[in-house]
XYZ file of C-alpha atoms in Angstrom:
306
model
C 82.782 94.828 94.701
C 83.685 97.221 91.913
C 83.620 100.886 92.863
C 80.584 102.918 91.884
C 80.552 104.053 88.271
C 82.724 101.213 86.934
C 81.011 99.107 84.308
C 81.068 95.319 84.634
C 81.050 93.555 81.288
C 78.927 90.442 80.779
C 80.516 86.999 80.990
C 78.227 85.226 78.591
C 78.740 87.299 75.469
C 78.380 85.305 72.266
C 81.642 83.721 71.077
C 82.134 83.188 67.342
C 84.959 81.277 65.661
C 87.942 83.616 65.725
C 91.594 84.057 66.740
C 92.503 85.415 70.169
C 95.657 87.547 69.840
C 97.655 87.742 73.068
C 100.598 90.050 73.798
C 103.182 89.150 76.419
C 106.640 90.054 77.760
C 109.471 87.980 79.194
C 108.159 88.927 82.645
C 104.730 87.439 81.843
C 105.369 84.254 83.766
C 101.845 82.881 83.852
C 100.966 83.616 80.239
C 104.289 82.181 79.041
C 103.597 79.053 81.085
C 100.228 78.658 79.364
C 101.876 79.291 76.003
C 104.602 76.706 76.554
C 102.042 74.047 77.491
C 99.533 75.051 74.780
C 96.966 75.192 77.577
C 94.846 77.925 76.023
C 94.805 76.315 72.621
C 93.213 73.256 74.230
C 90.884 75.152 76.550
C 89.568 77.550 73.891
C 89.065 75.070 71.043
C 85.543 74.131 72.255
C 84.688 77.842 72.179
C 85.787 78.174 68.570
C 88.848 80.274 69.383
C 92.422 79.704 68.248
C 95.400 81.586 69.739
C 98.212 83.695 68.312
C 101.079 84.987 70.477
C 103.069 88.225 70.135
C 106.086 89.125 72.261
C 106.855 92.708 73.335
C 109.899 94.167 75.050
C 107.895 96.466 77.364
C 104.393 97.073 78.624
C 103.374 100.371 77.045
C 103.876 99.294 73.398
C 101.914 96.171 74.263
C 98.946 98.217 75.475
C 99.238 100.578 72.521
C 98.968 97.592 70.200
C 95.978 96.393 72.199
C 94.292 99.760 71.800
C 94.713 100.045 68.019
C 93.233 96.620 67.408
C 96.351 94.552 66.765
C 95.832 92.521 69.957
C 92.846 91.340 71.973
C 94.367 90.559 75.358
C 97.521 91.534 77.225
C 99.442 89.444 79.675
C 100.335 91.199 82.900
C 101.887 94.642 82.913
C 103.213 96.540 85.913
C 100.834 98.835 87.747
C 102.315 102.070 86.378
C 101.687 101.106 82.747
C 97.871 101.335 82.362
C 97.619 105.015 83.392
C 99.943 105.966 80.530
C 97.846 104.020 78.023
C 94.654 105.606 79.360
C 96.214 109.071 79.179
C 96.822 108.407 75.478
C 93.110 107.685 75.029
C 93.245 103.886 74.989
C 89.901 102.066 75.132
C 90.920 99.227 77.421
C 89.110 97.014 79.900
C 90.657 96.061 83.228
C 90.481 92.290 83.082
C 92.388 90.750 86.013
C 95.122 91.430 88.557
C 97.713 89.589 90.557
C 97.316 90.427 94.224
C 99.824 92.830 95.821
C 103.526 91.930 95.845
C 104.999 95.011 97.555
C 108.331 93.328 98.322
C 108.937 92.681 94.608
C 110.316 96.192 94.108
C 112.632 98.173 96.338
C 115.136 100.978 96.783
C 118.571 99.395 97.109
C 121.992 100.700 98.082
C 125.398 99.060 98.042
C 126.230 96.937 101.062
C 128.909 99.381 102.259
C 126.761 102.482 101.744
C 126.400 104.770 104.774
C 122.771 105.409 103.782
C 120.447 103.755 106.296
C 117.206 105.674 105.901
C 115.258 107.418 103.148
C 115.962 110.885 104.535
C 119.651 110.347 103.738
C 118.829 110.212 100.021
C 118.539 114.001 100.039
C 120.964 115.452 97.516
C 121.907 112.001 96.213
C 121.813 110.702 92.635
C 119.231 107.912 92.362
C 118.677 105.619 89.383
C 115.208 104.530 88.267
C 113.125 104.142 85.130
C 111.044 107.249 84.484
C 107.320 106.553 84.639
C 107.752 103.014 85.974
C 106.357 101.606 89.190
C 109.800 102.192 90.677
C 109.334 105.909 90.012
C 106.056 105.872 91.937
C 107.640 103.922 94.802
C 110.402 106.523 95.041
C 107.894 109.394 95.085
C 105.981 107.751 97.933
C 109.113 106.902 99.891
C 110.455 110.442 99.587
C 107.117 111.931 100.617
C 107.091 109.716 103.704
C 110.448 111.195 104.680
C 109.298 114.765 104.090
C 111.152 115.013 100.770
C 110.188 115.338 97.119
C 111.763 114.516 93.781
C 113.288 118.011 93.827
C 115.394 116.967 96.806
C 117.289 114.271 94.889
C 119.123 114.075 91.574
C 117.152 111.704 89.306
C 119.075 109.420 86.966
C 116.518 108.124 84.467
C 118.080 104.833 83.386
C 116.990 101.486 81.984
C 117.556 98.493 84.286
C 120.729 97.453 82.432
C 122.252 100.947 82.515
C 121.147 101.483 86.110
C 122.762 98.209 87.212
C 126.073 99.303 85.681
C 125.849 102.748 87.279
C 124.954 101.200 90.644
C 127.883 98.795 90.622
C 130.465 101.413 89.665
C 129.156 103.793 92.334
C 127.946 106.609 90.090
C 124.512 106.504 91.750
C 123.859 106.279 95.479
C 120.736 104.154 95.168
C 118.689 102.269 92.615
C 114.923 101.727 92.579
C 114.173 98.445 90.834
C 111.802 95.498 90.585
C 112.169 91.733 90.344
C 113.852 89.794 88.854
C 116.455 92.588 88.549
C 116.103 93.146 92.290
C 116.830 89.514 93.116
C 119.736 89.508 90.669
C 121.475 92.541 92.165
C 120.947 91.196 95.667
C 122.451 87.806 94.823
C 125.170 88.936 92.416
C 126.213 92.316 93.827
C 125.179 91.955 97.484
C 122.865 94.973 97.284
C 121.081 95.991 100.478
C 117.392 96.865 100.523
C 116.855 100.328 101.973
C 113.056 100.294 101.559
C 110.668 98.013 99.738
C 107.086 98.746 98.742
C 105.328 97.646 101.928
C 102.980 100.431 102.960
C 103.945 102.531 99.940
C 103.219 100.740 96.682
C 101.320 97.481 96.305
C 102.937 96.452 93.006
C 99.994 94.677 91.464
C 100.288 93.215 87.975
C 97.365 94.080 85.667
C 95.894 92.123 82.753
C 93.916 94.162 80.219
C 91.709 93.469 77.226
C 90.640 95.481 74.223
C 87.174 96.689 75.212
C 85.453 95.648 71.941
C 86.837 92.130 72.390
C 85.780 91.968 76.041
C 82.247 92.985 75.078
C 81.944 90.225 72.466
C 83.836 87.298 73.973
C 83.114 87.003 77.674
C 83.225 83.200 77.605
C 86.755 83.241 76.176
C 87.918 85.698 78.827
C 86.418 83.466 81.520
C 88.304 80.444 80.207
C 91.618 82.336 80.038
C 91.050 83.738 83.509
C 90.495 80.271 84.958
C 93.680 78.957 83.340
C 95.704 81.922 84.627
C 94.516 81.177 88.155
C 95.561 77.542 87.815
C 98.953 78.548 86.414
C 99.550 80.909 89.340
C 98.716 78.162 91.810
C 101.152 75.789 90.088
C 104.022 78.316 90.212
C 103.574 78.861 93.946
C 103.117 75.158 94.698
C 106.179 74.110 92.648
C 108.725 76.929 93.177
C 111.838 74.987 92.178
C 110.285 73.475 89.056
C 108.816 76.832 88.033
C 112.189 78.537 88.411
C 114.006 75.822 86.475
C 111.472 76.154 83.650
C 111.490 79.973 83.482
C 115.160 80.780 84.121
C 116.474 79.945 80.612
C 113.726 82.046 79.028
C 114.830 85.227 80.817
C 118.577 84.586 80.976
C 118.919 84.202 84.735
C 119.928 81.339 86.987
C 117.163 79.333 88.626
C 117.967 80.357 92.246
C 117.601 84.036 91.290
C 114.268 83.379 89.579
C 113.071 81.378 92.560
C 114.058 84.214 94.923
C 112.103 86.676 92.780
C 109.104 84.357 92.573
C 108.914 84.121 96.360
C 108.100 87.840 96.471
C 105.414 87.743 93.781
C 102.048 86.278 94.734
C 100.978 85.019 91.288
C 97.471 84.990 92.756
C 95.118 86.006 89.955
C 91.851 87.729 90.841
C 89.307 89.950 89.176
C 89.958 93.650 89.526
C 88.727 95.217 92.752
C 88.099 98.748 93.940
C 91.313 98.902 96.002
C 93.492 98.144 92.997
C 91.763 100.780 90.899
C 92.008 103.331 93.694
C 95.767 102.826 93.645
C 95.745 103.141 89.846
C 94.197 106.560 90.334
C 96.836 107.514 92.910
C 99.588 106.482 90.496
C 97.964 108.484 87.702
C 97.600 111.526 89.966
C 101.208 111.262 91.139
C 102.537 111.161 87.594
C 100.134 113.915 86.591
C 101.543 116.150 89.297
C 105.018 115.444 87.907
C 103.842 116.483 84.408
C 104.713 113.017 83.109
C 101.200 112.194 81.905
C 99.887 114.320 79.019
C 96.454 114.734 80.595
C 94.485 113.779 83.686
C 93.319 110.183 83.834
C 90.048 109.139 85.468
C 90.477 105.427 86.040
C 86.812 105.025 87.006
C 85.877 105.782 83.388
C 87.442 102.512 82.244
C 85.305 99.360 82.096
C 86.023 96.390 84.336
C 85.434 92.719 83.530
C 84.324 90.390 86.297
C 84.137 86.603 86.476
C 80.576 85.745 87.511
Protein backbone atom coordinates (compact mmCIF):
# COMPACT_ATOMS: atom_id res chain seq x y z
CA UNK A 1 0.00 0.00 0.00
CA UNK A 2 1.18 3.51 -0.77
CA UNK A 3 1.94 5.64 2.27
CA UNK A 4 -0.67 8.15 3.37
CA UNK A 5 -0.71 11.36 1.37
CA UNK A 6 0.73 9.86 -1.83
CA UNK A 7 -1.55 10.19 -4.82
CA UNK A 8 -2.26 7.13 -6.97
CA UNK A 9 -2.87 8.00 -10.60
CA UNK A 10 -5.62 6.24 -12.55
CA UNK A 11 -4.76 3.34 -14.85
CA UNK A 12 -7.53 3.84 -17.35
CA UNK A 13 -6.81 7.37 -18.50
CA UNK A 14 -7.79 8.01 -22.10
CA UNK A 15 -5.02 7.23 -24.60
CA UNK A 16 -4.90 9.21 -27.85
CA UNK A 17 -2.65 8.56 -30.85
CA UNK A 18 0.75 9.93 -29.88
CA UNK A 19 4.47 9.19 -29.51
CA UNK A 20 5.87 7.86 -26.24
CA UNK A 21 9.37 9.32 -25.73
CA UNK A 22 11.58 7.13 -23.55
CA UNK A 23 14.98 8.05 -22.09
CA UNK A 24 17.49 5.38 -21.16
CA UNK A 25 21.15 4.79 -20.22
CA UNK A 26 23.58 1.98 -20.97
CA UNK A 27 22.73 0.59 -17.53
CA UNK A 28 19.02 0.38 -18.43
CA UNK A 29 19.12 -3.33 -19.10
CA UNK A 30 15.40 -4.02 -19.25
CA UNK A 31 14.45 -1.01 -21.35
CA UNK A 32 17.31 -1.68 -23.77
CA UNK A 33 16.13 -5.28 -24.07
CA UNK A 34 12.64 -4.07 -24.99
CA UNK A 35 14.15 -1.59 -27.44
CA UNK A 36 16.32 -4.19 -29.15
CA UNK A 37 13.34 -6.51 -29.64
CA UNK A 38 10.91 -3.70 -30.59
CA UNK A 39 8.62 -5.13 -27.92
CA UNK A 40 7.01 -1.83 -26.97
CA UNK A 41 6.41 -0.81 -30.55
CA UNK A 42 4.33 -3.98 -30.96
CA UNK A 43 2.61 -3.81 -27.59
CA UNK A 44 1.64 -0.13 -27.84
CA UNK A 45 0.44 -0.07 -31.45
CA UNK A 46 -3.11 -1.17 -30.48
CA UNK A 47 -3.18 1.76 -28.04
CA UNK A 48 -2.29 4.24 -30.76
CA UNK A 49 1.19 4.94 -29.39
CA UNK A 50 4.48 4.85 -31.27
CA UNK A 51 7.88 4.95 -29.51
CA UNK A 52 10.96 7.14 -29.79
CA UNK A 53 14.18 6.38 -27.87
CA UNK A 54 16.76 8.80 -26.46
CA UNK A 55 20.04 7.75 -24.85
CA UNK A 56 21.60 9.64 -21.93
CA UNK A 57 24.99 9.27 -20.28
CA UNK A 58 23.67 9.71 -16.72
CA UNK A 59 20.46 9.74 -14.73
CA UNK A 60 20.04 13.35 -13.66
CA UNK A 61 20.06 14.87 -17.18
CA UNK A 62 17.56 12.19 -18.13
CA UNK A 63 15.17 13.26 -15.38
CA UNK A 64 15.74 16.93 -16.17
CA UNK A 65 14.70 16.24 -19.75
CA UNK A 66 11.67 14.37 -18.45
CA UNK A 67 10.69 17.34 -16.31
CA UNK A 68 10.90 19.98 -19.06
CA UNK A 69 8.71 17.98 -21.41
CA UNK A 70 11.28 16.50 -23.77
CA UNK A 71 10.57 12.95 -22.55
CA UNK A 72 7.55 11.09 -21.21
CA UNK A 73 9.11 8.12 -19.43
CA UNK A 74 12.52 7.28 -18.00
CA UNK A 75 14.13 3.89 -17.82
CA UNK A 76 15.58 3.00 -14.45
CA UNK A 77 17.81 5.40 -12.56
CA UNK A 78 19.70 4.71 -9.35
CA UNK A 79 17.97 5.50 -6.08
CA UNK A 80 19.99 8.65 -5.35
CA UNK A 81 18.93 10.37 -8.58
CA UNK A 82 15.23 11.23 -8.02
CA UNK A 83 15.81 13.34 -4.88
CA UNK A 84 18.08 15.66 -6.87
CA UNK A 85 15.46 16.07 -9.60
CA UNK A 86 12.77 16.75 -7.00
CA UNK A 87 14.99 19.29 -5.24
CA UNK A 88 15.20 21.14 -8.57
CA UNK A 89 11.39 21.31 -8.67
CA UNK A 90 10.74 18.47 -11.12
CA UNK A 91 7.11 17.39 -11.53
CA UNK A 92 7.67 13.66 -11.78
CA UNK A 93 5.62 10.58 -10.97
CA UNK A 94 7.16 7.52 -9.34
CA UNK A 95 6.20 4.81 -11.80
CA UNK A 96 7.94 1.53 -10.91
CA UNK A 97 10.92 0.07 -9.07
CA UNK A 98 13.21 -2.90 -9.20
CA UNK A 99 13.24 -4.63 -5.83
CA UNK A 100 16.30 -4.15 -3.58
CA UNK A 101 19.73 -5.26 -4.82
CA UNK A 102 21.92 -4.23 -1.86
CA UNK A 103 24.88 -6.37 -2.96
CA UNK A 104 25.08 -4.50 -6.28
CA UNK A 105 27.12 -1.70 -4.71
CA UNK A 106 29.94 -1.93 -2.21
CA UNK A 107 32.99 -0.40 -0.57
CA UNK A 108 36.04 -2.19 -1.96
CA UNK A 109 39.72 -2.23 -1.04
CA UNK A 110 42.70 -3.82 -2.73
CA UNK A 111 43.28 -7.48 -1.95
CA UNK A 112 46.48 -6.73 0.00
CA UNK A 113 44.99 -3.83 1.96
CA UNK A 114 45.31 -4.05 5.75
CA UNK A 115 41.84 -2.51 6.08
CA UNK A 116 39.40 -5.13 7.37
CA UNK A 117 36.60 -3.07 8.88
CA UNK A 118 34.87 0.25 8.26
CA UNK A 119 36.37 1.87 11.36
CA UNK A 120 39.81 1.57 9.74
CA UNK A 121 38.72 3.98 7.00
CA UNK A 122 39.22 6.84 9.45
CA UNK A 123 41.72 9.30 8.01
CA UNK A 124 41.84 7.46 4.68
CA UNK A 125 41.23 8.84 1.18
CA UNK A 126 38.12 7.21 -0.30
CA UNK A 127 36.90 7.50 -3.89
CA UNK A 128 33.22 7.81 -4.77
CA UNK A 129 30.89 9.80 -7.00
CA UNK A 130 29.45 12.78 -5.14
CA UNK A 131 25.69 12.58 -4.77
CA UNK A 132 25.47 9.01 -6.07
CA UNK A 133 24.03 6.01 -4.27
CA UNK A 134 27.62 5.09 -3.42
CA UNK A 135 27.88 8.37 -1.50
CA UNK A 136 24.81 7.45 0.54
CA UNK A 137 26.15 3.94 1.18
CA UNK A 138 29.40 5.42 2.49
CA UNK A 139 27.54 7.83 4.79
CA UNK A 140 25.53 4.95 6.26
CA UNK A 141 28.55 2.69 6.62
CA UNK A 142 30.57 5.38 8.37
CA UNK A 143 27.69 6.20 10.71
CA UNK A 144 27.42 2.53 11.65
CA UNK A 145 31.06 2.62 12.69
CA UNK A 146 30.64 5.81 14.71
CA UNK A 147 32.27 7.96 12.01
CA UNK A 148 31.15 10.69 9.64
CA UNK A 149 32.29 12.08 6.31
CA UNK A 150 34.50 14.50 8.26
CA UNK A 151 36.55 11.53 9.46
CA UNK A 152 37.71 10.55 5.97
CA UNK A 153 39.23 12.36 3.00
CA UNK A 154 36.66 12.28 0.16
CA UNK A 155 37.91 11.88 -3.40
CA UNK A 156 34.98 12.83 -5.62
CA UNK A 157 35.75 10.90 -8.80
CA UNK A 158 33.90 9.43 -11.76
CA UNK A 159 33.99 5.62 -12.01
CA UNK A 160 36.74 5.69 -14.66
CA UNK A 161 38.96 8.08 -12.68
CA UNK A 162 38.24 6.26 -9.42
CA UNK A 163 39.21 2.91 -10.95
CA UNK A 164 42.56 4.35 -12.03
CA UNK A 165 43.17 5.92 -8.62
CA UNK A 166 42.20 2.66 -6.89
CA UNK A 167 44.56 0.54 -8.96
CA UNK A 168 47.56 2.84 -8.52
CA UNK A 169 46.95 3.03 -4.76
CA UNK A 170 46.20 6.74 -4.46
CA UNK A 171 42.94 5.96 -2.63
CA UNK A 172 42.51 3.43 0.16
CA UNK A 173 39.00 2.40 -0.83
CA UNK A 174 36.44 2.88 -3.56
CA UNK A 175 32.65 2.93 -3.23
CA UNK A 176 31.12 1.69 -6.47
CA UNK A 177 28.18 -0.09 -8.08
CA UNK A 178 27.75 -2.79 -10.70
CA UNK A 179 28.89 -3.46 -13.35
CA UNK A 180 31.99 -1.46 -12.31
CA UNK A 181 32.01 -3.45 -9.07
CA UNK A 182 32.03 -6.79 -10.87
CA UNK A 183 34.70 -5.52 -13.26
CA UNK A 184 37.12 -4.42 -10.54
CA UNK A 185 36.57 -7.66 -8.65
CA UNK A 186 37.28 -9.82 -11.70
CA UNK A 187 40.00 -7.71 -13.31
CA UNK A 188 41.81 -6.21 -10.31
CA UNK A 189 40.98 -8.75 -7.59
CA UNK A 190 39.33 -6.10 -5.41
CA UNK A 191 38.02 -7.22 -2.03
CA UNK A 192 34.60 -6.18 -0.76
CA UNK A 193 34.89 -4.47 2.62
CA UNK A 194 31.15 -3.80 2.99
CA UNK A 195 28.22 -4.05 0.62
CA UNK A 196 24.81 -2.45 1.00
CA UNK A 197 23.08 -5.15 3.04
CA UNK A 198 21.44 -3.47 6.01
CA UNK A 199 22.60 -0.04 4.87
CA UNK A 200 21.30 0.83 1.42
CA UNK A 201 18.75 -1.15 -0.56
CA UNK A 202 19.89 0.05 -4.00
CA UNK A 203 16.55 0.06 -5.74
CA UNK A 204 16.30 1.21 -9.34
CA UNK A 205 13.46 3.69 -10.00
CA UNK A 206 11.43 4.29 -13.15
CA UNK A 207 9.74 7.70 -13.41
CA UNK A 208 7.24 9.38 -15.70
CA UNK A 209 6.41 12.97 -16.50
CA UNK A 210 3.34 13.62 -14.35
CA UNK A 211 1.22 15.17 -17.15
CA UNK A 212 1.88 12.08 -19.29
CA UNK A 213 1.06 9.70 -16.44
CA UNK A 214 -2.24 11.49 -15.87
CA UNK A 215 -3.28 11.16 -19.52
CA UNK A 216 -1.94 7.77 -20.57
CA UNK A 217 -2.45 5.21 -17.83
CA UNK A 218 -3.13 2.40 -20.30
CA UNK A 219 0.22 2.96 -22.01
CA UNK A 220 2.05 2.94 -18.68
CA UNK A 221 0.30 -0.32 -17.77
CA UNK A 222 1.43 -1.94 -21.02
CA UNK A 223 5.05 -0.78 -20.57
CA UNK A 224 5.02 -1.94 -16.96
CA UNK A 225 3.86 -5.42 -17.95
CA UNK A 226 6.59 -5.70 -20.59
CA UNK A 227 9.26 -4.55 -18.13
CA UNK A 228 8.19 -7.28 -15.71
CA UNK A 229 8.43 -9.90 -18.45
CA UNK A 230 11.86 -8.61 -19.51
CA UNK A 231 13.13 -8.82 -15.92
CA UNK A 232 11.91 -12.40 -15.63
CA UNK A 233 13.69 -13.32 -18.88
CA UNK A 234 17.02 -11.84 -17.73
CA UNK A 235 16.95 -13.82 -14.48
CA UNK A 236 15.79 -17.03 -16.16
CA UNK A 237 18.42 -16.82 -18.94
CA UNK A 238 21.52 -15.34 -17.24
CA UNK A 239 24.09 -16.50 -19.79
CA UNK A 240 22.05 -15.42 -22.81
CA UNK A 241 21.24 -12.07 -21.20
CA UNK A 242 24.91 -11.42 -20.46
CA UNK A 243 25.99 -12.39 -23.97
CA UNK A 244 23.39 -10.01 -25.42
CA UNK A 245 24.19 -7.05 -23.15
CA UNK A 246 27.98 -7.27 -22.84
CA UNK A 247 28.85 -5.76 -26.26
CA UNK A 248 26.50 -2.84 -25.62
CA UNK A 249 28.35 -1.75 -22.47
CA UNK A 250 31.89 -2.75 -23.45
CA UNK A 251 32.40 -5.53 -20.92
CA UNK A 252 32.95 -9.26 -21.21
CA UNK A 253 29.95 -11.52 -20.73
CA UNK A 254 31.19 -13.21 -17.50
CA UNK A 255 31.53 -9.79 -15.84
CA UNK A 256 28.02 -8.79 -16.92
CA UNK A 257 26.64 -12.10 -15.71
CA UNK A 258 28.35 -11.63 -12.33
CA UNK A 259 26.81 -8.16 -12.03
CA UNK A 260 23.38 -9.43 -13.09
CA UNK A 261 23.41 -12.05 -10.34
CA UNK A 262 23.39 -9.25 -7.77
CA UNK A 263 20.56 -7.26 -9.36
CA UNK A 264 17.04 -8.60 -8.94
CA UNK A 265 15.50 -7.17 -12.13
CA UNK A 266 12.17 -7.76 -10.39
CA UNK A 267 9.90 -4.90 -11.43
CA UNK A 268 7.12 -3.82 -9.07
CA UNK A 269 4.98 -0.78 -8.45
CA UNK A 270 6.41 1.69 -5.98
CA UNK A 271 5.75 0.89 -2.33
CA UNK A 272 5.95 2.83 0.90
CA UNK A 273 9.26 1.24 1.96
CA UNK A 274 11.02 2.39 -1.19
CA UNK A 275 9.74 5.93 -0.79
CA UNK A 276 10.69 5.99 2.88
CA UNK A 277 14.25 5.22 1.83
CA UNK A 278 14.04 7.93 -0.84
CA UNK A 279 13.27 10.35 1.97
CA UNK A 280 16.22 9.09 4.02
CA UNK A 281 18.52 9.58 1.04
CA UNK A 282 17.16 13.09 0.49
CA UNK A 283 17.59 13.93 4.18
CA UNK A 284 21.14 12.56 4.23
CA UNK A 285 22.17 14.64 1.25
CA UNK A 286 20.32 17.63 2.67
CA UNK A 287 22.35 17.38 5.86
CA UNK A 288 25.50 17.37 3.72
CA UNK A 289 24.32 20.56 1.95
CA UNK A 290 24.37 18.72 -1.37
CA UNK A 291 20.69 19.28 -2.15
CA UNK A 292 19.65 22.91 -2.74
CA UNK A 293 16.49 22.58 -0.65
CA UNK A 294 14.58 20.07 1.44
CA UNK A 295 12.71 17.41 -0.49
CA UNK A 296 9.42 15.93 0.69
CA UNK A 297 9.11 12.73 -1.29
CA UNK A 298 5.51 12.21 -0.14
CA UNK A 299 4.51 15.24 -2.22
CA UNK A 300 5.29 13.36 -5.43
CA UNK A 301 2.54 11.34 -7.13
CA UNK A 302 2.78 7.57 -7.44
CA UNK A 303 1.39 5.41 -10.25
CA UNK A 304 0.02 1.99 -9.42
CA UNK A 305 -0.94 -0.95 -11.63
CA UNK A 306 -4.52 -1.86 -10.73
